[in-house]
């Protein structure tokens, strides 16, 4: 049996500021299947909120899956 020697290597994760984060939502209302209508990707959360409220007003659907997407870079911590 060999014994592994683990060496601690410090890493840090930071947001990649060269890639803009995005916000989006998809309608998951529905009894049997989700509606599936999507807001599209936006650079701020406000247009997603506006889309969800309009979709609620148009369809009565009120349940959404929201996502915030960004890019990360992991590097050695110095
Ligand atoms: Zn819907």
Short mmCIF file of N, CA, C and O and ligand atoms in Angstrom, two decimals:
data_model
loop_
_atom_site.label_atom_id
_atom_site.label_comp_id
_atom_site.label_asym_id
_atom_site.label_seq_id
_atom_site.Cartn_x
_atom_site.Cartn_y
_atom_site.Cartn_z
N UNK A 1 0.84 -1.18 0.00
CA UNK A 1 0.00 0.00 0.00
C UNK A 1 0.88 1.25 0.00
O UNK A 1 1.83 1.35 0.77
N UNK A 2 0.56 2.16 -0.90
CA UNK A 2 1.31 3.42 -0.92
C UNK A 2 0.49 4.50 -0.24
O UNK A 2 -0.74 4.42 -0.19
N UNK A 3 1.18 5.43 0.23
CA UNK A 3 0.51 6.53 0.93
C UNK A 3 0.68 7.81 0.12
O UNK A 3 1.80 8.19 -0.19
N UNK A 4 -0.43 8.43 -0.21
CA UNK A 4 -0.38 9.66 -1.00
C UNK A 4 -0.03 10.83 -0.09
O UNK A 4 -0.55 10.94 1.02
N UNK A 5 0.83 11.67 -0.58
CA UNK A 5 1.16 12.90 0.16
C UNK A 5 0.51 14.05 -0.60
O UNK A 5 0.88 14.33 -1.75
N UNK A 6 -0.47 14.65 0.01
CA UNK A 6 -1.19 15.75 -0.63
C UNK A 6 -0.52 17.06 -0.24
O UNK A 6 -0.30 17.33 0.93
N UNK A 7 -0.22 17.84 -1.25
CA UNK A 7 0.38 19.14 -0.99
C UNK A 7 -0.67 20.21 -1.22
O UNK A 7 -1.35 20.22 -2.24
N UNK A 8 -0.84 21.09 -0.26
CA UNK A 8 -1.83 22.15 -0.40
C UNK A 8 -1.36 23.19 -1.41
O UNK A 8 -0.28 23.75 -1.26
N UNK A 9 -2.16 23.40 -2.44
CA UNK A 9 -1.84 24.41 -3.45
C UNK A 9 -2.96 25.46 -3.40
O UNK A 9 -4.10 25.14 -3.68
N UNK A 10 -2.63 26.66 -3.00
CA UNK A 10 -3.67 27.69 -2.90
C UNK A 10 -4.11 28.21 -4.28
O UNK A 10 -3.27 28.57 -5.10
N UNK A 11 -5.39 28.19 -4.49
CA UNK A 11 -5.97 28.76 -5.70
C UNK A 11 -6.98 29.82 -5.30
O UNK A 11 -7.52 29.79 -4.20
N UNK A 12 -7.22 30.71 -6.22
CA UNK A 12 -8.30 31.67 -5.99
C UNK A 12 -9.14 31.77 -7.25
O UNK A 12 -8.65 31.60 -8.37
N UNK A 13 -10.42 32.01 -7.03
CA UNK A 13 -11.37 32.15 -8.13
C UNK A 13 -11.85 33.59 -8.17
O UNK A 13 -12.20 34.16 -7.15
N UNK A 14 -11.85 34.15 -9.37
CA UNK A 14 -12.31 35.52 -9.53
C UNK A 14 -13.18 35.62 -10.77
O UNK A 14 -13.02 34.84 -11.72
N UNK A 15 -14.11 36.54 -10.74
CA UNK A 15 -14.96 36.76 -11.90
C UNK A 15 -14.12 37.32 -13.05
O UNK A 15 -13.29 38.20 -12.84
N UNK A 16 -14.34 36.77 -14.24
CA UNK A 16 -13.67 37.27 -15.44
C UNK A 16 -14.37 38.56 -15.87
O UNK A 16 -15.48 38.53 -16.39
N UNK A 17 -13.71 39.67 -15.63
CA UNK A 17 -14.34 40.96 -15.91
C UNK A 17 -14.35 41.30 -17.39
O UNK A 17 -14.95 42.29 -17.80
N UNK A 18 -13.71 40.49 -18.22
CA UNK A 18 -13.72 40.75 -19.66
C UNK A 18 -14.97 40.17 -20.33
O UNK A 18 -15.21 40.44 -21.50
N UNK A 19 -15.75 39.35 -19.60
CA UNK A 19 -16.97 38.76 -20.15
C UNK A 19 -18.16 39.23 -19.31
O UNK A 19 -18.18 39.04 -18.09
N UNK A 20 -19.12 39.86 -19.95
CA UNK A 20 -20.25 40.43 -19.22
C UNK A 20 -21.15 39.33 -18.67
O UNK A 20 -21.52 38.41 -19.40
N UNK A 21 -21.54 39.42 -17.39
CA UNK A 21 -22.52 38.49 -16.83
C UNK A 21 -23.88 38.70 -17.50
O UNK A 21 -24.17 39.80 -18.00
N UNK A 22 -24.72 37.68 -17.50
CA UNK A 22 -26.05 37.80 -18.08
C UNK A 22 -27.11 37.28 -17.11
O UNK A 22 -26.83 36.47 -16.22
N UNK A 23 -28.32 37.78 -17.32
CA UNK A 23 -29.49 37.40 -16.53
C UNK A 23 -30.53 36.85 -17.48
O UNK A 23 -30.68 37.34 -18.61
N UNK A 24 -31.27 35.83 -17.04
CA UNK A 24 -32.32 35.28 -17.88
C UNK A 24 -33.32 34.54 -17.02
O UNK A 24 -33.05 34.22 -15.85
N UNK A 25 -34.49 34.26 -17.60
CA UNK A 25 -35.52 33.49 -16.90
C UNK A 25 -36.25 32.63 -17.91
O UNK A 25 -36.34 32.97 -19.09
N UNK A 26 -36.77 31.50 -17.42
CA UNK A 26 -37.62 30.65 -18.23
C UNK A 26 -38.87 30.35 -17.42
O UNK A 26 -38.79 30.13 -16.21
N UNK A 27 -40.01 30.35 -18.08
CA UNK A 27 -41.27 30.09 -17.41
C UNK A 27 -41.40 28.59 -17.15
O UNK A 27 -41.31 27.79 -18.08
N UNK A 28 -41.58 28.23 -15.88
CA UNK A 28 -41.75 26.82 -15.52
C UNK A 28 -43.15 26.57 -14.98
O UNK A 28 -43.37 25.61 -14.23
N UNK A 29 -44.09 27.42 -15.36
CA UNK A 29 -45.48 27.20 -14.98
C UNK A 29 -46.08 26.14 -15.88
O UNK A 29 -45.69 25.98 -17.03
N UNK A 30 -47.02 25.43 -15.35
CA UNK A 30 -47.70 24.41 -16.15
C UNK A 30 -48.00 23.19 -15.32
O UNK A 30 -47.21 22.82 -14.46
N UNK A 31 -49.15 22.56 -15.58
CA UNK A 31 -49.55 21.40 -14.79
C UNK A 31 -48.79 20.15 -15.20
O UNK A 31 -48.28 19.43 -14.36
N UNK A 32 -48.74 19.86 -16.50
CA UNK A 32 -48.10 18.65 -16.99
C UNK A 32 -46.69 18.94 -17.49
O UNK A 32 -45.73 18.26 -17.13
N UNK A 33 -46.57 19.95 -18.33
CA UNK A 33 -45.27 20.35 -18.84
C UNK A 33 -45.04 21.83 -18.55
O UNK A 33 -45.98 22.61 -18.46
N UNK A 34 -43.75 22.19 -18.42
CA UNK A 34 -43.43 23.60 -18.23
C UNK A 34 -43.77 24.38 -19.50
O UNK A 34 -43.64 23.86 -20.61
N UNK A 35 -44.17 25.63 -19.33
CA UNK A 35 -44.45 26.51 -20.47
C UNK A 35 -43.21 26.63 -21.35
O UNK A 35 -43.28 26.48 -22.56
N UNK A 36 -42.06 26.92 -20.72
CA UNK A 36 -40.80 26.94 -21.45
C UNK A 36 -40.46 28.23 -22.16
O UNK A 36 -39.38 28.35 -22.75
N UNK A 37 -41.34 29.21 -22.10
CA UNK A 37 -41.02 30.47 -22.77
C UNK A 37 -39.85 31.15 -22.06
O UNK A 37 -39.75 31.12 -20.83
N UNK A 38 -38.97 31.77 -22.83
CA UNK A 38 -37.72 32.32 -22.28
C UNK A 38 -37.64 33.82 -22.45
O UNK A 38 -38.11 34.37 -23.45
N UNK A 39 -37.00 34.46 -21.49
CA UNK A 39 -36.83 35.92 -21.53
C UNK A 39 -35.74 36.33 -22.50
O UNK A 39 -35.69 37.47 -22.93
N UNK A 40 -34.81 35.43 -22.80
CA UNK A 40 -33.60 35.80 -23.50
C UNK A 40 -32.57 36.28 -22.50
O UNK A 40 -32.87 36.45 -21.31
N UNK A 41 -31.34 36.50 -22.97
CA UNK A 41 -30.27 36.92 -22.07
C UNK A 41 -30.15 38.44 -22.09
O UNK A 41 -30.20 39.06 -23.15
N UNK A 42 -29.97 38.99 -20.88
CA UNK A 42 -29.85 40.44 -20.72
C UNK A 42 -28.65 40.76 -19.85
O UNK A 42 -28.22 39.95 -19.04
N UNK A 43 -28.15 41.98 -20.01
CA UNK A 43 -26.96 42.40 -19.26
C UNK A 43 -27.29 42.95 -17.88
O UNK A 43 -26.38 43.16 -17.07
N UNK A 44 -28.58 43.21 -17.62
CA UNK A 44 -29.02 43.66 -16.29
C UNK A 44 -30.28 42.87 -15.92
O UNK A 44 -30.97 42.35 -16.81
N UNK A 45 -30.61 42.79 -14.63
CA UNK A 45 -31.79 42.01 -14.23
C UNK A 45 -33.13 42.67 -14.56
O UNK A 45 -34.15 41.99 -14.66
N UNK A 46 -33.13 43.98 -14.77
CA UNK A 46 -34.40 44.69 -14.96
C UNK A 46 -35.23 44.19 -16.17
O UNK A 46 -36.43 43.96 -16.01
N UNK A 47 -34.63 44.03 -17.36
CA UNK A 47 -35.44 43.54 -18.49
C UNK A 47 -36.06 42.17 -18.23
O UNK A 47 -37.16 41.87 -18.72
N UNK A 48 -35.38 41.34 -17.44
CA UNK A 48 -35.93 40.02 -17.10
C UNK A 48 -37.16 40.19 -16.21
O UNK A 48 -38.19 39.52 -16.40
N UNK A 49 -37.06 41.11 -15.26
CA UNK A 49 -38.21 41.39 -14.38
C UNK A 49 -39.40 41.91 -15.19
O UNK A 49 -40.54 41.49 -15.00
N UNK A 50 -39.11 42.81 -16.12
CA UNK A 50 -40.17 43.37 -16.97
C UNK A 50 -40.80 42.25 -17.79
O UNK A 50 -42.04 42.16 -17.92
N UNK A 51 -39.98 41.37 -18.37
CA UNK A 51 -40.50 40.26 -19.18
C UNK A 51 -41.37 39.33 -18.33
O UNK A 51 -42.45 38.92 -18.75
N UNK A 52 -40.92 38.99 -17.11
CA UNK A 52 -41.69 38.08 -16.25
C UNK A 52 -43.06 38.68 -15.92
O UNK A 52 -44.07 37.98 -15.93
N UNK A 53 -43.08 39.98 -15.61
CA UNK A 53 -44.36 40.63 -15.27
C UNK A 53 -45.30 40.66 -16.47
O UNK A 53 -46.51 40.43 -16.34
N UNK A 54 -44.75 40.93 -17.65
CA UNK A 54 -45.57 40.94 -18.87
C UNK A 54 -46.08 39.54 -19.18
O UNK A 54 -47.25 39.36 -19.56
N UNK A 55 -45.23 38.53 -19.00
CA UNK A 55 -45.63 37.15 -19.25
C UNK A 55 -46.72 36.73 -18.26
O UNK A 55 -47.68 36.04 -18.64
N UNK A 56 -46.61 37.18 -17.01
CA UNK A 56 -47.63 36.90 -16.00
C UNK A 56 -48.95 37.54 -16.40
O UNK A 56 -50.01 36.92 -16.30
N UNK A 57 -48.88 38.79 -16.86
CA UNK A 57 -50.09 39.51 -17.25
C UNK A 57 -50.75 38.86 -18.47
O UNK A 57 -51.97 38.78 -18.56
N UNK A 58 -49.92 38.37 -19.41
CA UNK A 58 -50.45 37.80 -20.66
C UNK A 58 -51.00 36.40 -20.48
O UNK A 58 -51.97 36.01 -21.13
N UNK A 59 -50.35 35.59 -19.63
CA UNK A 59 -50.65 34.17 -19.57
C UNK A 59 -51.19 33.69 -18.23
O UNK A 59 -51.74 32.60 -18.14
N UNK A 60 -50.96 34.46 -17.17
CA UNK A 60 -51.29 34.01 -15.83
C UNK A 60 -50.20 33.15 -15.21
O UNK A 60 -50.33 32.72 -14.07
N UNK A 61 -49.14 32.89 -15.97
CA UNK A 61 -48.03 32.08 -15.47
C UNK A 61 -47.20 32.89 -14.48
O UNK A 61 -46.81 34.01 -14.79
N UNK A 62 -46.90 32.31 -13.33
CA UNK A 62 -46.21 33.08 -12.31
C UNK A 62 -45.00 32.38 -11.69
O UNK A 62 -44.48 32.84 -10.68
N UNK A 63 -44.53 31.31 -12.30
CA UNK A 63 -43.37 30.60 -11.73
C UNK A 63 -42.26 30.53 -12.76
O UNK A 63 -42.49 30.07 -13.90
N UNK A 64 -41.08 30.98 -12.37
CA UNK A 64 -39.96 31.09 -13.31
C UNK A 64 -38.69 30.50 -12.70
O UNK A 64 -38.51 30.51 -11.48
N UNK A 65 -37.83 30.00 -13.57
CA UNK A 65 -36.47 29.63 -13.15
C UNK A 65 -35.55 30.74 -13.63
O UNK A 65 -35.48 31.01 -14.84
N UNK A 66 -34.89 31.40 -12.70
CA UNK A 66 -34.01 32.50 -13.07
C UNK A 66 -32.56 32.04 -13.01
O UNK A 66 -32.21 31.18 -12.21
N UNK A 67 -31.75 32.66 -13.85
CA UNK A 67 -30.33 32.30 -13.86
C UNK A 67 -29.48 33.55 -14.03
O UNK A 67 -29.80 34.44 -14.81
N UNK A 68 -28.41 33.57 -13.25
CA UNK A 68 -27.36 34.58 -13.40
C UNK A 68 -26.13 33.81 -13.86
O UNK A 68 -25.72 32.84 -13.24
N UNK A 69 -25.56 34.23 -14.97
CA UNK A 69 -24.42 33.51 -15.54
C UNK A 69 -23.23 34.45 -15.63
O UNK A 69 -23.34 35.55 -16.17
N UNK A 70 -22.12 33.99 -15.08
CA UNK A 70 -20.89 34.76 -15.27
C UNK A 70 -19.75 33.80 -15.59
O UNK A 70 -19.94 32.58 -15.62
N UNK A 71 -18.60 34.38 -15.84
CA UNK A 71 -17.42 33.59 -16.17
C UNK A 71 -16.41 33.75 -15.04
O UNK A 71 -16.30 34.83 -14.45
N UNK A 72 -15.73 32.68 -14.75
CA UNK A 72 -14.77 32.71 -13.65
C UNK A 72 -13.41 32.26 -14.15
O UNK A 72 -13.30 31.45 -15.08
N UNK A 73 -12.41 32.80 -13.50
CA UNK A 73 -11.03 32.39 -13.77
C UNK A 73 -10.42 31.89 -12.47
O UNK A 73 -10.57 32.53 -11.43
N UNK A 74 -9.77 30.75 -12.56
CA UNK A 74 -9.12 30.18 -11.39
C UNK A 74 -7.61 30.21 -11.63
O UNK A 74 -7.13 29.76 -12.67
N UNK A 75 -6.92 30.76 -10.68
CA UNK A 75 -5.47 30.84 -10.81
C UNK A 75 -4.78 30.57 -9.49
O UNK A 75 -5.43 30.49 -8.45
N UNK A 76 -3.50 30.42 -9.54
CA UNK A 76 -2.73 30.21 -8.32
C UNK A 76 -2.76 31.48 -7.49
O UNK A 76 -2.57 32.58 -8.01
N UNK A 77 -3.03 31.33 -6.22
CA UNK A 77 -2.99 32.46 -5.31
C UNK A 77 -1.53 32.73 -4.95
O UNK A 77 -0.81 31.82 -4.58
N UNK A 78 -1.12 33.94 -5.12
CA UNK A 78 0.29 34.27 -4.83
C UNK A 78 0.38 35.02 -3.53
O UNK A 78 -0.45 35.77 -3.17
ZN1 LIG B 1 -45.37 30.70 -19.29
#
